[in-house]
Amino acid sequence: MSTAVPLPLPEIDPEPPEWRVEPGLLDYPRAVAAMEARAEAIRAGTARELVWLVEHPPLYTAGTSAQAADLLQPDRFPVHRTGRGGEYTYHGPGQRVAYAMLDLKRRKPDVRAYVWALEEWLIRTLDRLGVAGERRDGRVGIWVRRTDRNEPWREDKIAAIGVRVRRWVAFHGVALNVEPELAHFDGIVPCGISRHGVTSLVDLGHPVTLADADVALRAAFDEVFGPGGPMGPTG
């Protein structure tokens, strides 16, 4: 009888998330329904994780913490109640929304760590596009100092974050302002914060397209969520 010790099988890298770019402007209820279905399939093990890059027609969404008083112009655009965390936000043309449907059980089952990773994804994306994005305690999202206007004390929001986690599968995601109509944010108090403004890459003087942003998002995602990254797969 052989006494040889069997060699361990090599580790197999988990299948990376699927990436999809949605053409045109995507109806918001359709997006939510698709995310719900994909998240359930990921939980059941019948579908891969997905990063879905979309653009919406002008609309407002109300997260689970939204206050009625923060909807300043209720008749301006359609308003959609949604199960993600957070307050009111705007989506519209020129804004890249990245819906990330990820299995946190195979990454890190820690919601705070996941939100940090989403922030890091946006910060590294912006860095690739020549912008210094920053976190702020007590203010969700990514912020920039308006040094371009010689107003370093002024801080404007360039990206929003809103997530929902069900049975450790995360969905919803992030929204990066590339070149949206910034006046459309005037109908709400974005994320319940009235003391600061909103900006975009183009407003900051960076002539970036959605396609440029997509390349940066993909590269930065791989750094944060790929193998070896702070929210990379562990099994």
mmCIF file of C-alpha atoms in Angstrom, residues 28-202:
data_model
loop_
_atom_site.group_PDB
_atom_site.id
_atom_site.type_symbol
_atom_site.label_atom_id
_atom_site.label_comp_id
_atom_site.label_asym_id
_atom_site.label_seq_id
_atom_site.Cartn_x
_atom_site.Cartn_y
_atom_site.Cartn_z
ATOM 1 C CA TYR A 28 -35.232 52.952 -13.135
ATOM 2 C CA PRO A 29 -37.901 50.381 -12.150
ATOM 3 C CA ARG A 30 -36.512 48.023 -14.773
ATOM 4 C CA ALA A 31 -33.030 48.439 -13.302
ATOM 5 C CA VAL A 32 -34.239 47.671 -9.784
ATOM 6 C CA ALA A 33 -36.156 44.591 -10.921
ATOM 7 C CA ALA A 34 -33.107 43.302 -12.783
ATOM 8 C CA MET A 35 -30.852 43.888 -9.768
ATOM 9 C CA GLU A 36 -33.259 42.112 -7.434
ATOM 10 C CA ALA A 37 -33.385 39.088 -9.732
ATOM 11 C CA ARG A 38 -29.624 38.966 -10.255
ATOM 12 C CA ALA A 39 -28.904 39.322 -6.540
ATOM 13 C CA GLU A 40 -31.172 36.379 -5.797
ATOM 14 C CA ALA A 41 -29.493 34.303 -8.518
ATOM 15 C CA ILE A 42 -26.057 35.137 -7.103
ATOM 16 C CA ARG A 43 -27.203 34.062 -3.655
ATOM 17 C CA ALA A 44 -28.527 30.812 -5.116
ATOM 18 C CA GLY A 45 -25.257 30.178 -6.919
ATOM 19 C CA THR A 46 -26.812 30.237 -10.393
ATOM 20 C CA ALA A 47 -25.275 33.500 -11.643
ATOM 21 C CA ARG A 48 -21.974 35.330 -11.504
ATOM 22 C CA GLU A 49 -21.454 38.614 -9.741
ATOM 23 C CA LEU A 50 -22.203 41.587 -11.976
ATOM 24 C CA VAL A 51 -21.049 45.185 -12.362
ATOM 25 C CA TRP A 52 -23.642 46.948 -14.491
ATOM 26 C CA LEU A 53 -22.828 50.387 -15.888
ATOM 27 C CA VAL A 54 -25.946 52.377 -16.728
ATOM 28 C CA GLU A 55 -27.273 55.856 -17.399
ATOM 29 C CA HIS A 56 -30.777 56.892 -16.353
ATOM 30 C CA PRO A 57 -33.217 59.524 -17.604
ATOM 31 C CA PRO A 58 -33.655 62.422 -15.145
ATOM 32 C CA LEU A 59 -35.177 61.185 -11.878
ATOM 33 C CA TYR A 60 -34.900 61.336 -8.112
ATOM 34 C CA THR A 61 -34.607 58.328 -5.833
ATOM 35 C CA ALA A 62 -35.488 58.221 -2.156
ATOM 36 C CA GLY A 63 -33.498 55.887 0.055
ATOM 37 C CA THR A 64 -34.646 54.402 3.332
ATOM 38 C CA SER A 65 -33.570 57.502 5.307
ATOM 39 C CA ALA A 66 -35.092 60.118 2.973
ATOM 40 C CA GLN A 67 -36.896 63.035 4.635
ATOM 41 C CA ALA A 68 -39.919 64.557 2.898
ATOM 42 C CA ALA A 69 -38.594 68.076 3.453
ATOM 43 C CA ASP A 70 -35.516 67.288 1.351
ATOM 44 C CA LEU A 71 -37.629 66.858 -1.796
ATOM 45 C CA LEU A 72 -37.733 70.525 -2.776
ATOM 46 C CA GLN A 73 -39.407 70.162 -6.201
ATOM 47 C CA PRO A 74 -41.594 67.031 -6.109
ATOM 48 C CA ASP A 75 -43.088 67.634 -9.554
ATOM 49 C CA ARG A 76 -39.843 68.271 -11.415
ATOM 50 C CA PHE A 77 -38.840 64.661 -12.194
ATOM 51 C CA PRO A 78 -40.222 61.221 -11.348
ATOM 52 C CA VAL A 79 -39.501 60.193 -7.757
ATOM 53 C CA HIS A 80 -38.778 56.528 -7.014
ATOM 54 C CA ARG A 81 -38.816 55.023 -3.539
ATOM 55 C CA THR A 82 -36.083 52.455 -3.286
ATOM 56 C CA GLY A 83 -34.758 50.001 -0.721
ATOM 57 C CA ARG A 84 -31.166 51.231 -0.785
ATOM 58 C CA GLY A 85 -29.687 53.046 2.163
ATOM 59 C CA GLY A 86 -29.355 56.804 2.171
ATOM 60 C CA GLU A 87 -31.561 59.764 1.371
ATOM 61 C CA TYR A 88 -32.515 61.589 -1.844
ATOM 62 C CA THR A 89 -30.266 61.534 -4.869
ATOM 63 C CA TYR A 90 -30.490 62.471 -8.523
ATOM 64 C CA HIS A 91 -29.746 60.281 -11.531
ATOM 65 C CA GLY A 92 -29.681 61.480 -15.102
ATOM 66 C CA PRO A 93 -27.812 61.703 -18.403
ATOM 67 C CA GLY A 94 -24.099 62.341 -18.026
ATOM 68 C CA GLN A 95 -23.899 60.486 -14.733
ATOM 69 C CA ARG A 96 -22.353 57.013 -14.690
ATOM 70 C CA VAL A 97 -24.205 54.725 -12.326
ATOM 71 C CA ALA A 98 -22.350 51.514 -11.475
ATOM 72 C CA TYR A 99 -24.595 48.873 -9.965
ATOM 73 C CA ALA A 100 -22.438 46.297 -8.200
ATOM 74 C CA MET A 101 -24.057 42.959 -7.384
ATOM 75 C CA LEU A 102 -21.451 41.224 -5.261
ATOM 76 C CA ASP A 103 -21.440 38.234 -2.919
ATOM 77 C CA LEU A 104 -19.974 39.514 0.328
ATOM 78 C CA LYS A 105 -19.789 36.035 1.808
ATOM 79 C CA ARG A 106 -16.999 35.193 -0.643
ATOM 80 C CA ARG A 107 -15.328 38.539 -0.066
ATOM 81 C CA LYS A 108 -15.843 39.988 3.416
ATOM 82 C CA PRO A 109 -19.194 39.829 5.210
ATOM 83 C CA ASP A 110 -18.854 43.309 6.677
ATOM 84 C CA VAL A 111 -21.120 46.114 5.466
ATOM 85 C CA ARG A 112 -18.901 48.912 6.774
ATOM 86 C CA ALA A 113 -15.881 47.400 5.069
ATOM 87 C CA TYR A 114 -17.896 47.124 1.868
ATOM 88 C CA VAL A 115 -18.918 50.796 1.944
ATOM 89 C CA TRP A 116 -15.266 51.715 2.566
ATOM 90 C CA ALA A 117 -14.319 49.617 -0.473
ATOM 91 C CA LEU A 118 -16.885 51.423 -2.634
ATOM 92 C CA GLU A 119 -15.412 54.737 -1.501
ATOM 93 C CA GLU A 120 -11.927 53.466 -2.300
ATOM 94 C CA TRP A 121 -13.100 52.356 -5.742
ATOM 95 C CA LEU A 122 -14.361 55.863 -6.486
ATOM 96 C CA ILE A 123 -11.275 57.574 -5.056
ATOM 97 C CA ARG A 124 -8.958 55.449 -7.198
ATOM 98 C CA THR A 125 -11.184 55.990 -10.237
ATOM 99 C CA LEU A 126 -11.023 59.753 -9.787
ATOM 100 C CA ASP A 127 -7.269 59.621 -9.276
ATOM 101 C CA ARG A 128 -6.925 57.968 -12.679
ATOM 102 C CA LEU A 129 -8.933 60.842 -14.127
ATOM 103 C CA GLY A 130 -6.794 63.526 -12.481
ATOM 104 C CA VAL A 131 -9.084 64.410 -9.563
ATOM 105 C CA ALA A 132 -8.386 64.062 -5.833
ATOM 106 C CA GLY A 133 -11.506 62.624 -4.238
ATOM 107 C CA GLU A 134 -11.763 62.418 -0.456
ATOM 108 C CA ARG A 135 -13.858 60.806 2.274
ATOM 109 C CA ARG A 136 -15.517 62.864 4.985
ATOM 110 C CA ASP A 137 -16.682 61.583 8.358
ATOM 111 C CA GLY A 138 -20.431 61.897 8.645
ATOM 112 C CA ARG A 139 -20.875 62.640 4.932
ATOM 113 C CA VAL A 140 -21.477 59.673 2.670
ATOM 114 C CA GLY A 141 -19.996 59.899 -0.809
ATOM 115 C CA ILE A 142 -16.828 61.336 -2.297
ATOM 116 C CA TRP A 143 -15.905 65.011 -2.042
ATOM 117 C CA VAL A 144 -13.505 67.389 -3.793
ATOM 118 C CA ARG A 145 -11.938 70.633 -2.649
ATOM 119 C CA ARG A 146 -12.648 73.466 -5.096
ATOM 120 C CA THR A 147 -9.052 74.516 -5.550
ATOM 121 C CA ASP A 148 -9.890 74.996 -9.245
ATOM 122 C CA ARG A 149 -11.846 78.081 -8.156
ATOM 123 C CA ASN A 150 -9.287 79.160 -5.565
ATOM 124 C CA GLU A 151 -11.781 78.129 -2.885
ATOM 125 C CA PRO A 152 -9.981 75.285 -1.060
ATOM 126 C CA TRP A 153 -12.368 75.640 1.898
ATOM 127 C CA ARG A 154 -15.330 74.762 -0.344
ATOM 128 C CA GLU A 155 -16.142 71.076 -0.789
ATOM 129 C CA ASP A 156 -18.516 69.685 -3.418
ATOM 130 C CA LYS A 157 -19.806 66.169 -3.865
ATOM 131 C CA ILE A 158 -18.751 64.339 -7.019
ATOM 132 C CA ALA A 159 -19.976 60.803 -6.334
ATOM 133 C CA ALA A 160 -22.762 59.169 -4.339
ATOM 134 C CA ILE A 161 -23.022 55.754 -2.694
ATOM 135 C CA GLY A 162 -26.142 53.789 -1.844
ATOM 136 C CA VAL A 163 -26.276 50.072 -1.120
ATOM 137 C CA ARG A 164 -28.618 47.338 -0.045
ATOM 138 C CA VAL A 165 -27.430 44.004 1.306
ATOM 139 C CA ARG A 166 -29.723 40.994 1.382
ATOM 140 C CA ARG A 167 -28.456 37.644 2.642
ATOM 141 C CA TRP A 168 -24.933 38.986 2.156
ATOM 142 C CA VAL A 169 -25.437 39.818 -1.519
ATOM 143 C CA ALA A 170 -24.940 43.547 -2.117
ATOM 144 C CA PHE A 171 -26.660 45.521 -4.846
ATOM 145 C CA HIS A 172 -27.285 49.120 -5.928
ATOM 146 C CA GLY A 173 -23.879 50.847 -5.872
ATOM 147 C CA VAL A 174 -22.286 54.171 -6.840
ATOM 148 C CA ALA A 175 -22.989 57.171 -9.059
ATOM 149 C CA LEU A 176 -20.161 59.247 -10.539
ATOM 150 C CA ASN A 177 -20.897 62.703 -11.944
ATOM 151 C CA VAL A 178 -19.171 62.874 -15.304
ATOM 152 C CA GLU A 179 -21.181 65.583 -17.077
ATOM 153 C CA PRO A 180 -24.739 65.696 -15.723
ATOM 154 C CA GLU A 181 -26.867 68.835 -15.711
ATOM 155 C CA LEU A 182 -25.928 70.059 -12.237
ATOM 156 C CA ALA A 183 -29.009 72.297 -12.002
ATOM 157 C CA HIS A 184 -31.099 69.116 -11.829
ATOM 158 C CA PHE A 185 -29.772 68.552 -8.305
ATOM 159 C CA ASP A 186 -31.577 71.728 -7.211
ATOM 160 C CA GLY A 187 -34.844 69.827 -6.798
ATOM 161 C CA ILE A 188 -33.544 67.945 -3.750
ATOM 162 C CA VAL A 189 -31.204 68.278 -0.814
ATOM 163 C CA PRO A 190 -28.696 65.685 -2.079
ATOM 164 C CA CYS A 191 -28.187 62.991 0.550
ATOM 165 C CA GLY A 192 -29.707 65.343 3.133
ATOM 166 C CA ILE A 193 -26.670 67.650 3.130
ATOM 167 C CA SER A 194 -27.485 71.289 2.388
ATOM 168 C CA ARG A 195 -24.199 72.929 3.397
ATOM 169 C CA HIS A 196 -22.245 71.700 0.382
ATOM 170 C CA GLY A 197 -22.670 71.688 -3.371
ATOM 171 C CA VAL A 198 -22.404 69.181 -6.196
ATOM 172 C CA THR A 199 -19.847 69.025 -8.982
ATOM 173 C CA SER A 200 -18.753 66.836 -11.876
ATOM 174 C CA LEU A 201 -15.594 65.924 -13.709
ATOM 175 C CA VAL A 202 -16.394 68.327 -16.529
#
